[in-house]
Tab-separated table of C-alpha atoms in Angstrom:
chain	number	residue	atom	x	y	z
A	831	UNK	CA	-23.194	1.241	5.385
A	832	UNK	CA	-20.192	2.208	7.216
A	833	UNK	CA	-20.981	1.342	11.122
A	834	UNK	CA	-20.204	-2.143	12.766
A	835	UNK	CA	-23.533	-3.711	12.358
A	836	UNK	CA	-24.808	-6.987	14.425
A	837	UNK	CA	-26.066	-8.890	11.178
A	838	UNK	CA	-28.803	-12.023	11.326
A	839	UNK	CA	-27.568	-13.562	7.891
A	840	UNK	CA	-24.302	-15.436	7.804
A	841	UNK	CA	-21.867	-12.289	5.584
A	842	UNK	CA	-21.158	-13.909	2.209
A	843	UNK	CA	-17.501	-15.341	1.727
A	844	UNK	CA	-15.538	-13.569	-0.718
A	845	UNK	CA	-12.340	-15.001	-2.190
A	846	UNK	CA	-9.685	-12.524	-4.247
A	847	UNK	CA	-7.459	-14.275	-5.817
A	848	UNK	CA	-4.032	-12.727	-7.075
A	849	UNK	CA	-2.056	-12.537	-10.338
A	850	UNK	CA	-1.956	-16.413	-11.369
A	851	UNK	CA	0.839	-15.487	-14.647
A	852	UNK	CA	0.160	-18.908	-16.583
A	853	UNK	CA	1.128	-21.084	-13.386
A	854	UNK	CA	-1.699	-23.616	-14.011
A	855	UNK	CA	-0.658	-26.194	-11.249
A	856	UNK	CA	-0.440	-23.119	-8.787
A	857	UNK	CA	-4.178	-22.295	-9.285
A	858	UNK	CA	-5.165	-25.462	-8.758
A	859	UNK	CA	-3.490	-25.866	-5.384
A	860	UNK	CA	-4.594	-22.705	-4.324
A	861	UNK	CA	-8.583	-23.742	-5.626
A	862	UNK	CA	-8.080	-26.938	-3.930
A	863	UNK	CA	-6.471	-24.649	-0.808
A	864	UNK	CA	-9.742	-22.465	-0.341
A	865	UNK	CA	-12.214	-25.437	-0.916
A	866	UNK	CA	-10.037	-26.815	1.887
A	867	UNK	CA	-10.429	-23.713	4.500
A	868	UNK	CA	-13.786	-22.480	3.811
A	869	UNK	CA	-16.340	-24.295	4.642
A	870	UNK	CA	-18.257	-25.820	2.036
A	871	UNK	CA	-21.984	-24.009	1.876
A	872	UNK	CA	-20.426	-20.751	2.041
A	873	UNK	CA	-17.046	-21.797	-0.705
A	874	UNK	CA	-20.540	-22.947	-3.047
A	875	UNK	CA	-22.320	-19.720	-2.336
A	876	UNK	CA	-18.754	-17.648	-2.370
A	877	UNK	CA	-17.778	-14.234	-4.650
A	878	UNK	CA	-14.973	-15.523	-6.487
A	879	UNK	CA	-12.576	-11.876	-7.747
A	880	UNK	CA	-9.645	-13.075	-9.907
A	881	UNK	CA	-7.724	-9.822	-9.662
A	882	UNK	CA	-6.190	-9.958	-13.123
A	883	UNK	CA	-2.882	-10.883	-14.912
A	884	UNK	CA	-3.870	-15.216	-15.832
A	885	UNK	CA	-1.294	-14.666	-18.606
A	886	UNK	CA	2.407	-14.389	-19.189
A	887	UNK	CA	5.859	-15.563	-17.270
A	888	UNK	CA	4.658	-19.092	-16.501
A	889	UNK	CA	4.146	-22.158	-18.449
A	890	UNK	CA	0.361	-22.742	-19.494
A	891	UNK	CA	-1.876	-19.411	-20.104
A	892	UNK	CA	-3.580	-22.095	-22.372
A	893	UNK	CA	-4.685	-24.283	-19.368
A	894	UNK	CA	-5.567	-21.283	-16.586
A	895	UNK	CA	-7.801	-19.800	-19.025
A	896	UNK	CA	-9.345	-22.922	-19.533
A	897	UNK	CA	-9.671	-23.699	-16.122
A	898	UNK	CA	-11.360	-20.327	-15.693
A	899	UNK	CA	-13.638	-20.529	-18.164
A	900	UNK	CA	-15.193	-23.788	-16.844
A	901	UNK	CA	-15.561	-22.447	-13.525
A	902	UNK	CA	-19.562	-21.089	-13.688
A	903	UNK	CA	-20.584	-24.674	-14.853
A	904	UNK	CA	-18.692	-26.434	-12.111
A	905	UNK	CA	-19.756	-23.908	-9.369
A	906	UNK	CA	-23.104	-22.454	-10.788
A	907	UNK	CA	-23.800	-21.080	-7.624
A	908	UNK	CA	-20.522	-19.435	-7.431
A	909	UNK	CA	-20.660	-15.863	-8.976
A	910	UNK	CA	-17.130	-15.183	-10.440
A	911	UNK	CA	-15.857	-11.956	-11.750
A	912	UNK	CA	-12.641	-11.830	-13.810
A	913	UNK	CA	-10.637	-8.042	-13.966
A	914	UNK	CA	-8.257	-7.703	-16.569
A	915	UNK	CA	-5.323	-7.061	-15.379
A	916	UNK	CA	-2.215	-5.288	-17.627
A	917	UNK	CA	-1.058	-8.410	-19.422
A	918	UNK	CA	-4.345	-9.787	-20.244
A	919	UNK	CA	-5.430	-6.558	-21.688
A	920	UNK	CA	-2.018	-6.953	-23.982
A	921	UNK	CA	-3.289	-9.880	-25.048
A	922	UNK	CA	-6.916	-9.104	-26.192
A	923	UNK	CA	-5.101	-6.147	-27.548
A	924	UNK	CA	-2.737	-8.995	-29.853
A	925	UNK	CA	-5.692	-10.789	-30.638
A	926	UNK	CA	-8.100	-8.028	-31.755
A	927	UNK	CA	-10.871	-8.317	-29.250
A	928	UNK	CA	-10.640	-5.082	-27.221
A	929	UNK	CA	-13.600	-3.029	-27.223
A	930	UNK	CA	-13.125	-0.366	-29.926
A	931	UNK	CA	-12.091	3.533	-28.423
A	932	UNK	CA	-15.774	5.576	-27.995
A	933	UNK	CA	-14.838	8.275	-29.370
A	934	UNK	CA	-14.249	6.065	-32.668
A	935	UNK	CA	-10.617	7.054	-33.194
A	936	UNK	CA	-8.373	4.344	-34.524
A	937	UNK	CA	-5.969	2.819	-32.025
A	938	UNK	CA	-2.759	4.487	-33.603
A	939	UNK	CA	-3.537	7.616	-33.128
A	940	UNK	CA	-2.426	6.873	-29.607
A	941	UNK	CA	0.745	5.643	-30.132
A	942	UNK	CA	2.560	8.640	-30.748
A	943	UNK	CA	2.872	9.172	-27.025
A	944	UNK	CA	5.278	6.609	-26.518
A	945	UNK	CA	6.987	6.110	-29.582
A	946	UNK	CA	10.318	7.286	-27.923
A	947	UNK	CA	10.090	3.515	-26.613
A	948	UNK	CA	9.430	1.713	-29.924
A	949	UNK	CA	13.348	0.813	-30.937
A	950	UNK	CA	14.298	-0.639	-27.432
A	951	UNK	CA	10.440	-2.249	-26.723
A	952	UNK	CA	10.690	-3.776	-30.151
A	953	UNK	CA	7.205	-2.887	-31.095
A	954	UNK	CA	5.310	-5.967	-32.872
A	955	UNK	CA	4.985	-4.697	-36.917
A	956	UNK	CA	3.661	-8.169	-38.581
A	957	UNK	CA	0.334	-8.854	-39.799
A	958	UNK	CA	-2.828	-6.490	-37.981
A	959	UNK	CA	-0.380	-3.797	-36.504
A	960	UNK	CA	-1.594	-0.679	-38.012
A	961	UNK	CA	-4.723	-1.668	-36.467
A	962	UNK	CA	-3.856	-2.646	-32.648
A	963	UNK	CA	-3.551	-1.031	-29.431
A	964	UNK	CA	-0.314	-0.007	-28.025
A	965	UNK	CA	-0.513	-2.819	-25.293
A	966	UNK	CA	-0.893	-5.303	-28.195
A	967	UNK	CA	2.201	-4.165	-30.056
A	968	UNK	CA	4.416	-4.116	-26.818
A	969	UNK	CA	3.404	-7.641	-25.819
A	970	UNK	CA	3.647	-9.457	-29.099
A	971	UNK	CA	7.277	-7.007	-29.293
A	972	UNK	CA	10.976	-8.299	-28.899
A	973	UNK	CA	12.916	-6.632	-26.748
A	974	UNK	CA	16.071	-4.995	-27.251
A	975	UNK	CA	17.960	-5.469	-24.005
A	976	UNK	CA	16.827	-9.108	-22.697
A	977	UNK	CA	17.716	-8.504	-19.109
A	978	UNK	CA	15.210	-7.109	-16.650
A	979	UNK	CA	17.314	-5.323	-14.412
A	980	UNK	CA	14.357	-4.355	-11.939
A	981	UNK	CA	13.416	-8.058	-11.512
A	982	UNK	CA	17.488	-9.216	-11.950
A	983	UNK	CA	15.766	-11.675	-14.826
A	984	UNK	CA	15.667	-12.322	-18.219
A	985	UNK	CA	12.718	-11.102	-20.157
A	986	UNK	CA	10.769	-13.646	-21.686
A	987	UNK	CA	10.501	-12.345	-25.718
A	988	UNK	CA	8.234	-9.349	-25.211
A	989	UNK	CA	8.597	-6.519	-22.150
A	990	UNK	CA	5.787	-8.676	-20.851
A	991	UNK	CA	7.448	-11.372	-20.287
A	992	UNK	CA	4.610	-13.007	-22.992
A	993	UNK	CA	7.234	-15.783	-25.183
A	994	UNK	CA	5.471	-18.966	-22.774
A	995	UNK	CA	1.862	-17.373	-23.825
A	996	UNK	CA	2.476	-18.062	-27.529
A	997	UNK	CA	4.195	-21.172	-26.648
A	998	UNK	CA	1.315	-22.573	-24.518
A	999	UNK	CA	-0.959	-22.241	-27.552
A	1000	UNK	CA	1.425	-23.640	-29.818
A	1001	UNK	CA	3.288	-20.175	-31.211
A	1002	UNK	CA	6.515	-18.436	-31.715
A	1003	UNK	CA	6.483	-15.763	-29.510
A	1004	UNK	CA	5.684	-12.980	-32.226
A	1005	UNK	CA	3.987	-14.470	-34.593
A	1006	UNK	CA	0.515	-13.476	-35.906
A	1007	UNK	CA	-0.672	-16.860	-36.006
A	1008	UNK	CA	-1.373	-16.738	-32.343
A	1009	UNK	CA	-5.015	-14.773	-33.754
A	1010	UNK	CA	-5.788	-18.202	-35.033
A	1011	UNK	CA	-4.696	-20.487	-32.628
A	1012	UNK	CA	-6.337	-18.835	-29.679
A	1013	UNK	CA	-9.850	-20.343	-29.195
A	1014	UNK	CA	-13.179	-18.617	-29.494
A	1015	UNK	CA	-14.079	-19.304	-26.213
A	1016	UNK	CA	-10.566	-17.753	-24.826
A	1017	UNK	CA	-11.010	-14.754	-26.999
A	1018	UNK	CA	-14.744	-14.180	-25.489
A	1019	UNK	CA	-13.358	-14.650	-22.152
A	1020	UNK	CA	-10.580	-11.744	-22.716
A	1021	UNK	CA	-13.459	-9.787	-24.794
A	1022	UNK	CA	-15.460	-9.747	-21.431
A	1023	UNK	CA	-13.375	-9.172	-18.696
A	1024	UNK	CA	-13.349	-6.013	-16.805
A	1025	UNK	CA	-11.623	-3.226	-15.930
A	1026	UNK	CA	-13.343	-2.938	-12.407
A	1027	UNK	CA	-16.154	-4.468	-10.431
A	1028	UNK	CA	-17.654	-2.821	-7.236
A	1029	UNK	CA	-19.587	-4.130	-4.199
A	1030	UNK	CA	-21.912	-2.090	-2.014
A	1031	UNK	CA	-21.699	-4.214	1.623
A	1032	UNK	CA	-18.796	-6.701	2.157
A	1033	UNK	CA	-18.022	-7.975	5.601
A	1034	UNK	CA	-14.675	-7.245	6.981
A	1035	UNK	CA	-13.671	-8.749	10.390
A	1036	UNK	CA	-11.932	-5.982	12.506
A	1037	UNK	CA	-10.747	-5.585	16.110
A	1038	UNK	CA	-14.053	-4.019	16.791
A	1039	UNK	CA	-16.264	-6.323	14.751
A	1040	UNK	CA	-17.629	-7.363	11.502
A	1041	UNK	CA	-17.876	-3.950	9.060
A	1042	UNK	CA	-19.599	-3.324	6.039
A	1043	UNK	CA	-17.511	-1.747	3.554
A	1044	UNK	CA	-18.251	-1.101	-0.147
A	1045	UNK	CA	-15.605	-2.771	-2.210
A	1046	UNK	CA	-13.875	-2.010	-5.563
A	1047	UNK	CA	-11.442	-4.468	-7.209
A	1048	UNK	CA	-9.088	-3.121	-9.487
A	1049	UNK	CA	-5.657	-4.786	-10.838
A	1050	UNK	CA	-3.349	-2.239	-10.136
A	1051	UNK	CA	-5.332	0.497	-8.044
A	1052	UNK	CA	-6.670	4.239	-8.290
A	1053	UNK	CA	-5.302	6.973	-8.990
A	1054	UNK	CA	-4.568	9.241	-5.599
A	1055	UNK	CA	-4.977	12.829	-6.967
A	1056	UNK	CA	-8.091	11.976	-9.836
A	1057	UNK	CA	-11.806	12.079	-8.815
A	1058	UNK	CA	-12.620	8.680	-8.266
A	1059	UNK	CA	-16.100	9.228	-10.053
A	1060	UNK	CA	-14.845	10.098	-13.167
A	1061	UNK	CA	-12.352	7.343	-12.985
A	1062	UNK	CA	-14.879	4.284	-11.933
A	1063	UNK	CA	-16.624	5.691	-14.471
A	1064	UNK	CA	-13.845	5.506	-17.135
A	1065	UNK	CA	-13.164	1.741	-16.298
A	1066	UNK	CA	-16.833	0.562	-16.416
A	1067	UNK	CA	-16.694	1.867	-19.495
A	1068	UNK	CA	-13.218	0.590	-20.621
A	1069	UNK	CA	-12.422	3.817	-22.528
A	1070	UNK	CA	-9.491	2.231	-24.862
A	1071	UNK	CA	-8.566	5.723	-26.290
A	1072	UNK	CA	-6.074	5.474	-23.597
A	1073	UNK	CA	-2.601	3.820	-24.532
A	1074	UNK	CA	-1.339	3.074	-20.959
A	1075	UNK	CA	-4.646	2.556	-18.515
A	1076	UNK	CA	-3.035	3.600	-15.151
A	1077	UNK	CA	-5.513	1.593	-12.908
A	1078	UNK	CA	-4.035	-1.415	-14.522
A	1079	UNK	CA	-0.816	-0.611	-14.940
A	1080	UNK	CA	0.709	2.124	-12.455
A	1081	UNK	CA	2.857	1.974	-9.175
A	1082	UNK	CA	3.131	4.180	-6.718
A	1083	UNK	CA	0.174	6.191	-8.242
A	1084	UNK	CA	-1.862	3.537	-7.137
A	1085	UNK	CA	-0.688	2.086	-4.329
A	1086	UNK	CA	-3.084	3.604	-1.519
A	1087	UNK	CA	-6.694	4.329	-1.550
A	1088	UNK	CA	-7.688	7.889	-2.378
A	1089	UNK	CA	-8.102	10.211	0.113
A	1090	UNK	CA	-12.098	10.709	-0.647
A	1091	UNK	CA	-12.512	6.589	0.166
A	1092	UNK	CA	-11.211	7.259	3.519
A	1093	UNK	CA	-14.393	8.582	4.607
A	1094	UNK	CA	-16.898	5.908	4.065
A	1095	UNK	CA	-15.271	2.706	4.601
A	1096	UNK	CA	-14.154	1.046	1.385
A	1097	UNK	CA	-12.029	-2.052	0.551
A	1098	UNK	CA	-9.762	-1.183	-2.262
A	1099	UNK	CA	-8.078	-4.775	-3.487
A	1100	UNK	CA	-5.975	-5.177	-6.474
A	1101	UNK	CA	-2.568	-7.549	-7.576
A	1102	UNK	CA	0.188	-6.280	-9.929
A	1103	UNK	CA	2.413	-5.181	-7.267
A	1104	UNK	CA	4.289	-8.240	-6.902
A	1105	UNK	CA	3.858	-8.153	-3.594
A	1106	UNK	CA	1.500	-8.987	-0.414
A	1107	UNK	CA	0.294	-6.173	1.561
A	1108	UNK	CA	-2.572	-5.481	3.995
A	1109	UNK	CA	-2.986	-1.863	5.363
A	1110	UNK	CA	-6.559	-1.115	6.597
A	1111	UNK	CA	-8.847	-1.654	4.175
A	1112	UNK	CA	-6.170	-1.480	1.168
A	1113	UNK	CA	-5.170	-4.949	0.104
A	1114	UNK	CA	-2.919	-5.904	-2.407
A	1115	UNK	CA	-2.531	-9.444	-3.089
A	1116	UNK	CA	0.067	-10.533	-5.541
A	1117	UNK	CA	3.020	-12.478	-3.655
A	1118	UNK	CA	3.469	-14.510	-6.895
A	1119	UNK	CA	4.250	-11.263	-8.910
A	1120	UNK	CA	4.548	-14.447	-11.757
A	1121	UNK	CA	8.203	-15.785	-10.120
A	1122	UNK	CA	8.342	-19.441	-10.557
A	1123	UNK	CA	9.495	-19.611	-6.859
A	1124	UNK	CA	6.930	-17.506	-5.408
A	1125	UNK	CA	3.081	-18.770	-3.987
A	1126	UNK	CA	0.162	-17.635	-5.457
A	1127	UNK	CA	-2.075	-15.973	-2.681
A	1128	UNK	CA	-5.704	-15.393	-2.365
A	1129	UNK	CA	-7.301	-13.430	0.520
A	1130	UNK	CA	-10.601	-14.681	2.048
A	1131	UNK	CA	-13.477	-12.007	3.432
A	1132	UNK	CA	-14.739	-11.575	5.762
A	1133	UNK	CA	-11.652	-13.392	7.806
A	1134	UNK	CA	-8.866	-11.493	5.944
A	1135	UNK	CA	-7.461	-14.793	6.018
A	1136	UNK	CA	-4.655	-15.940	3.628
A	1137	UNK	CA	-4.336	-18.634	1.543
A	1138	UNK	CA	-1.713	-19.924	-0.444
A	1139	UNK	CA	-1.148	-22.631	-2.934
A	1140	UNK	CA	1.760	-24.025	-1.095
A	1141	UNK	CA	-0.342	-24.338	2.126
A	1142	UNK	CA	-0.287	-28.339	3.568
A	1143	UNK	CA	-3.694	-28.600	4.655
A	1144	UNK	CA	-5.170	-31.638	6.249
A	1145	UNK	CA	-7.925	-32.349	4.011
């Protein structure tokens, strides 16, 4: 459904919401931010995407996840879908709850890839290791050089930046006993988040109109030179046999939308960048990119309207 259409029902609201990083009083702002601009019936009735990456950098990953959790019983007619994004997939990775590879391979088999890295990423080796996704061993790690030159910061334990996760539940950042401290409820929340969630007919407001647009949300983007098929069918199935998933985790890679999305107008949305950027249809909403300093950004469709926890509203 790619032509401007002149629609009788009111286009549902969708709300993606970027890389929150264990800033708890940020996501409330912001929540209390997009009750504030959208109006109410269609905020109740919105599509709620959390784009991935509730973990690491900030103070309380405890308290987001709560706060995420309760969210179908305090909106039930809400519908909210929660991608992993590259830290939280670490963390289910620490805490043993990612889906098992399909081929039935054991996680280490895929480690051998990147083992150049293991001395100066500090790989985690206490209890459940020999056992645990690569992700899960470079979170819970210690790194060897603490200063992130790229961000001109100092990591925080792990090359995730994941010493104020462990904290927020109670943990030294490394220790196994985070398995035990982390909630049932938190680990079935990282158990069932996925890797990608599509929409046939969103509303986009453009210069010419409303549009419908299939959308696909994705943390970090798609891959410009793979089929995009095969690789929406790789994350629906979240295929661990991979060490490094590159719709999660890559850059430049997957920065635009493929070429073969180009011809039927598709919204491609993601965070991870660290950065806020609308082009077309490709939007990329992470201006938090987990900096203390930084906002926490959402963008609301079919407006394209952004909204930000540090926003003054009149209420």
């Amino acid at each position: 459904m790619s032509e401007l259409k002149a629609s009788t029902t009111k286009p549902r609201v969708v709300c993606c919401i970027g890389d929150t990083h264990g800033f708890y009083t940020k996501l409330q702002n912001l929540w209390s931010n997009l009750q504030t601009t959208i109006d109410p019936s269609d905020f109740n009735a919105a599509l709620i995407i959390f784009l991935g990456d509730y973990c690491d950098r900030g103070p309380d990953t405890k308290k987001v996840l709560d706060f995420l959790i309760s969210l179908p019983s305090k909106y039930p007619n809400q519908r909210h879908v929660f991608l992993s994004g590259n830290h939280d997939l670490a963390f289910a990775a620490f805490v043993g709850v990612l889906p098992k590879p399909l081929d039935g391979s054991e996680f280490s088999v895929a480690w051998k890839e990147y083992e150049a890295n293991e001395e100066r990423e500090g790989w985690f080796k206490g209890d459940g290791y020999e056992r645990m996704h690569l992700q899960g061993r470079r979170w819970a790690g210690s790194i060897k050089d603490k200063f992130n030159v790229a961000k001109n910061t100092q990591y925080k334990g792990s090359i995730y930046d994941a010493g104020p996760t462990f904290a927020s539940y109670g943990v030294p950042h490394g220790s196994a006993d985070l398995v035990k401290a982390v909630p049932d409820e938190h680990k079935k929340f990282l158990a069932d988040m996925v890797w990608v969630h599509e929409e046939d007919d969103v509303c986009v407001e453009t210069e010419g109109g409303i549009k419908h647009c299939k959308l696909i949300a994705v943390h970090a983007g798609l891959e410009k030179d793979k089929d995009v098929k095969q690789q929406l069918e790789f994350l629906r199935a979240r295929d661990t046999r991979v060490p490094k998933i590159e719709a999660l985790s890559g850059r430049k890679n997957v920065w635009n939308i493929p070429k073969e999305l180009t011809e039927n107008p598709t919204v491609v949305v993601s965070g991870h960048h660290g950065k806020l950027h609308i082009e077309g249809l490709r939007l990329i909403i992470d201006e938090g990119g987990g900096m203390e300093e930084r906002p926490v950004a959402a963008v609301v469709l079919p407006s394209m309207k952004i909204v930000r926890n540090t926003d003054v509203l009149a209420n």
